[in-house]
Amino acid sequence: YVPQEPFLFNETVRNNMLWSMPSASDTQIWAALKTSHADNFIKETENKLDTVVGDRGGRLSGGQRQRISLARAIVRNPCMLILDESTSSLDTESEKFIQDSIDQLSKNVTIITIAHRLSTIKNADIVYVMDKGMIIESGDYDSLIKDRESKLSSLIKAQDNKNTIE
């Protein structure tokens, strides 16, 4: 499970990763960090895996915190991963890193993504649209947006109109 607001301990990157998988080797940690696109910025730090991230990850950007949180879930080799608004507060570059990780992981892991940001669900196999706690439609992204009567189609149209106005 990767929440919208990841919680990191005021500890090293290594210890934050070991929290979810105490037996993980450095090789496994680096592999998970690579999959989540967190390896490069950690390699650039002076202490690498021994870099202290600060209280709640305060020494990192939001995107960096999210990528470490994703890596922490990946290091467990899950068969299912739940991403709760994992890109909602990220800049475009960080969102792309997370989306690339999701696309890579989805080949071997069942991923359930809870999202309001429509770009997050474009590559989903099945999209469920909910309203007031009820599933009101489902299908693949392309067929739902082509259906002019679908709620997803109207949401995308509204978003496009908003972006055009701004």
CSV table of C-alpha atoms in Angstrom, one decimal:
chain,number,residue,atom,x,y,z
A,1,TYR,CA,0.0,0.0,0.0
A,2,VAL,CA,1.4,3.4,-1.0
A,3,PRO,CA,-0.7,6.3,0.5
A,4,GLN,CA,-1.2,9.7,-0.9
A,5,GLU,CA,0.9,11.2,1.9
A,6,PRO,CA,3.8,8.8,2.4
A,7,PHE,CA,5.2,8.6,5.9
A,8,LEU,CA,9.0,8.3,6.2
A,9,PHE,CA,10.8,7.9,9.4
A,10,ASN,CA,13.5,10.3,10.5
A,11,GLU,CA,16.0,7.7,9.6
A,12,THR,CA,18.3,6.6,6.7
A,13,VAL,CA,16.9,5.6,3.3
A,14,ARG,CA,18.2,2.1,4.1
A,15,ASN,CA,16.3,1.9,7.5
A,16,ASN,CA,13.1,3.3,5.8
A,17,MET,CA,13.3,0.5,3.3
A,18,LEU,CA,14.2,-2.2,5.9
A,19,TRP,CA,11.0,-1.2,7.8
A,20,SER,CA,8.9,-3.0,5.2
A,21,MET,CA,11.3,-5.9,4.5
A,22,PRO,CA,13.8,-6.4,7.4
A,23,SER,CA,15.7,-9.1,5.5
A,24,ALA,CA,16.3,-7.0,2.3
A,25,SER,CA,19.8,-6.9,1.1
A,26,ASP,CA,21.4,-3.7,-0.3
A,27,THR,CA,21.1,-5.2,-3.8
A,28,GLN,CA,17.3,-5.7,-3.3
A,29,ILE,CA,17.0,-2.2,-1.9
A,30,TRP,CA,18.8,-0.7,-4.9
A,31,ALA,CA,16.7,-2.7,-7.3
A,32,ALA,CA,13.5,-1.4,-5.7
A,33,LEU,CA,14.8,2.1,-5.7
A,34,LYS,CA,15.7,1.7,-9.4
A,35,THR,CA,12.2,0.4,-10.2
A,36,SER,CA,10.7,3.5,-8.5
A,37,HIS,CA,13.1,5.9,-10.1
A,38,ALA,CA,14.6,6.9,-6.8
A,39,ASP,CA,18.1,5.4,-7.3
A,40,ASN,CA,19.6,8.4,-9.2
A,41,PHE,CA,18.8,11.1,-6.6
A,42,ILE,CA,19.9,8.8,-3.8
A,43,LYS,CA,23.2,8.0,-5.6
A,44,GLU,CA,23.8,11.8,-5.8
A,45,THR,CA,23.7,12.2,-2.0
A,46,GLU,CA,26.9,12.0,-0.1
A,47,ASN,CA,25.8,9.1,2.1
A,48,LYS,CA,23.7,7.1,-0.4
A,49,LEU,CA,21.6,4.6,1.5
A,50,ASP,CA,22.8,6.1,4.8
A,51,THR,CA,21.3,9.5,4.0
A,52,VAL,CA,18.9,10.6,6.7
A,53,VAL,CA,15.6,11.7,5.1
A,54,GLY,CA,14.4,13.9,8.0
A,55,ASP,CA,11.2,13.9,10.0
A,56,ARG,CA,8.5,12.6,7.7
A,57,GLY,CA,11.0,12.8,4.8
A,58,GLY,CA,11.3,16.6,5.2
A,59,ARG,CA,14.7,16.7,3.6
A,60,LEU,CA,13.2,15.4,0.4
A,61,SER,CA,10.8,16.8,-2.2
A,62,GLY,CA,7.3,15.4,-2.4
A,63,GLY,CA,8.2,13.4,-5.5
A,64,GLN,CA,11.3,11.9,-3.9
A,65,ARG,CA,9.3,10.9,-0.8
A,66,GLN,CA,6.7,9.3,-3.0
A,67,ARG,CA,9.3,7.3,-4.9
A,68,ILE,CA,10.9,6.0,-1.8
A,69,SER,CA,7.5,5.1,-0.4
A,70,LEU,CA,6.8,3.2,-3.7
A,71,ALA,CA,10.3,1.5,-3.4
A,72,ARG,CA,9.5,0.5,0.1
A,73,ALA,CA,6.4,-1.3,-1.1
A,74,ILE,CA,8.2,-2.8,-4.1
A,75,VAL,CA,11.1,-4.3,-2.0
A,76,ARG,CA,8.5,-6.7,-0.5
A,77,ASN,CA,7.9,-8.2,-4.0
A,78,PRO,CA,4.1,-7.9,-3.6
A,79,CYS,CA,1.6,-9.7,-5.8
A,80,MET,CA,-0.8,-6.8,-5.3
A,81,LEU,CA,0.0,-3.1,-4.9
A,82,ILE,CA,-2.6,-0.4,-3.9
A,83,LEU,CA,-1.7,3.1,-4.9
A,84,ASP,CA,-3.9,5.7,-3.2
A,85,GLU,CA,-3.6,9.0,-5.1
A,86,SER,CA,0.1,8.3,-5.6
A,87,THR,CA,0.5,11.2,-8.1
A,88,SER,CA,-2.0,13.7,-6.8
A,89,SER,CA,0.4,16.2,-5.4
A,90,LEU,CA,3.4,15.7,-7.7
A,91,ASP,CA,4.9,17.9,-10.3
A,92,THR,CA,4.8,16.7,-13.9
A,93,GLU,CA,8.4,15.2,-13.8
A,94,SER,CA,7.7,13.2,-10.6
A,95,GLU,CA,4.4,12.1,-11.9
A,96,LYS,CA,6.1,10.7,-15.0
A,97,PHE,CA,8.6,8.8,-12.9
A,98,ILE,CA,5.9,7.2,-10.8
A,99,GLN,CA,3.8,6.4,-13.9
A,100,ASP,CA,6.8,4.8,-15.5
A,101,SER,CA,7.3,2.7,-12.4
A,102,ILE,CA,3.6,1.7,-12.4
A,103,ASP,CA,3.8,0.7,-16.1
A,104,GLN,CA,6.9,-1.4,-15.4
A,105,LEU,CA,5.4,-3.1,-12.3
A,106,SER,CA,2.1,-3.8,-13.9
A,107,LYS,CA,3.6,-6.5,-16.0
A,108,ASN,CA,4.1,-8.7,-12.9
A,109,VAL,CA,2.0,-7.2,-10.1
A,110,THR,CA,-1.7,-6.5,-9.9
A,111,ILE,CA,-2.0,-2.8,-9.2
A,112,ILE,CA,-5.1,-1.0,-7.9
A,113,THR,CA,-4.9,2.7,-8.4
A,114,ILE,CA,-7.2,5.2,-6.7
A,115,ALA,CA,-7.0,8.4,-8.6
A,116,HIS,CA,-8.6,11.7,-9.4
A,117,ARG,CA,-5.8,12.7,-11.8
A,118,LEU,CA,-7.0,11.3,-15.1
A,119,SER,CA,-3.5,10.9,-16.5
A,120,THR,CA,-2.8,8.3,-13.9
A,121,ILE,CA,-5.3,5.9,-15.2
A,122,LYS,CA,-4.7,6.1,-19.0
A,123,ASN,CA,-2.8,2.8,-19.1
A,124,ALA,CA,-5.1,0.9,-16.8
A,125,ASP,CA,-6.6,-2.4,-18.0
A,126,ILE,CA,-9.9,-1.7,-16.3
A,127,VAL,CA,-11.2,1.7,-15.1
A,128,TYR,CA,-14.0,1.8,-12.5
A,129,VAL,CA,-15.7,5.2,-12.2
A,130,MET,CA,-17.3,5.9,-8.9
A,131,ASP,CA,-19.8,8.5,-7.8
A,132,LYS,CA,-21.1,8.8,-4.2
A,133,GLY,CA,-19.4,5.5,-3.3
A,134,MET,CA,-21.0,3.5,-6.1
A,135,ILE,CA,-19.4,2.1,-9.3
A,136,ILE,CA,-21.3,3.8,-12.1
A,137,GLU,CA,-19.3,2.5,-15.0
A,138,SER,CA,-16.4,0.4,-15.9
A,139,GLY,CA,-14.3,-0.5,-19.0
A,140,ASP,CA,-11.0,0.2,-20.6
A,141,TYR,CA,-10.0,3.9,-20.7
A,142,ASP,CA,-10.3,4.3,-24.5
A,143,SER,CA,-13.8,2.9,-24.8
A,144,LEU,CA,-15.0,5.0,-21.9
A,145,ILE,CA,-13.7,8.2,-23.2
A,146,LYS,CA,-15.1,7.5,-26.7
A,147,ASP,CA,-18.5,6.9,-25.2
A,148,ARG,CA,-20.0,10.5,-25.2
A,149,GLU,CA,-22.5,9.4,-22.6
A,150,SER,CA,-19.9,8.1,-20.1
A,151,LYS,CA,-19.1,10.0,-16.9
A,152,LEU,CA,-15.3,9.6,-17.6
A,153,SER,CA,-15.8,11.2,-21.0
A,154,SER,CA,-17.6,14.1,-19.5
A,155,LEU,CA,-14.9,14.5,-16.8
A,156,ILE,CA,-12.2,14.6,-19.4
A,157,LYS,CA,-14.1,17.1,-21.5
A,158,ALA,CA,-14.6,19.3,-18.5
A,159,GLN,CA,-10.9,19.1,-17.7
A,160,ASP,CA,-10.0,19.9,-21.2
A,161,ASN,CA,-12.3,22.9,-21.2
A,162,LYS,CA,-10.8,24.1,-17.9
A,163,ASN,CA,-7.3,23.8,-19.3
A,164,THR,CA,-8.3,25.7,-22.4
A,165,ILE,CA,-9.8,28.5,-20.4
A,166,GLU,CA,-6.8,28.8,-18.1
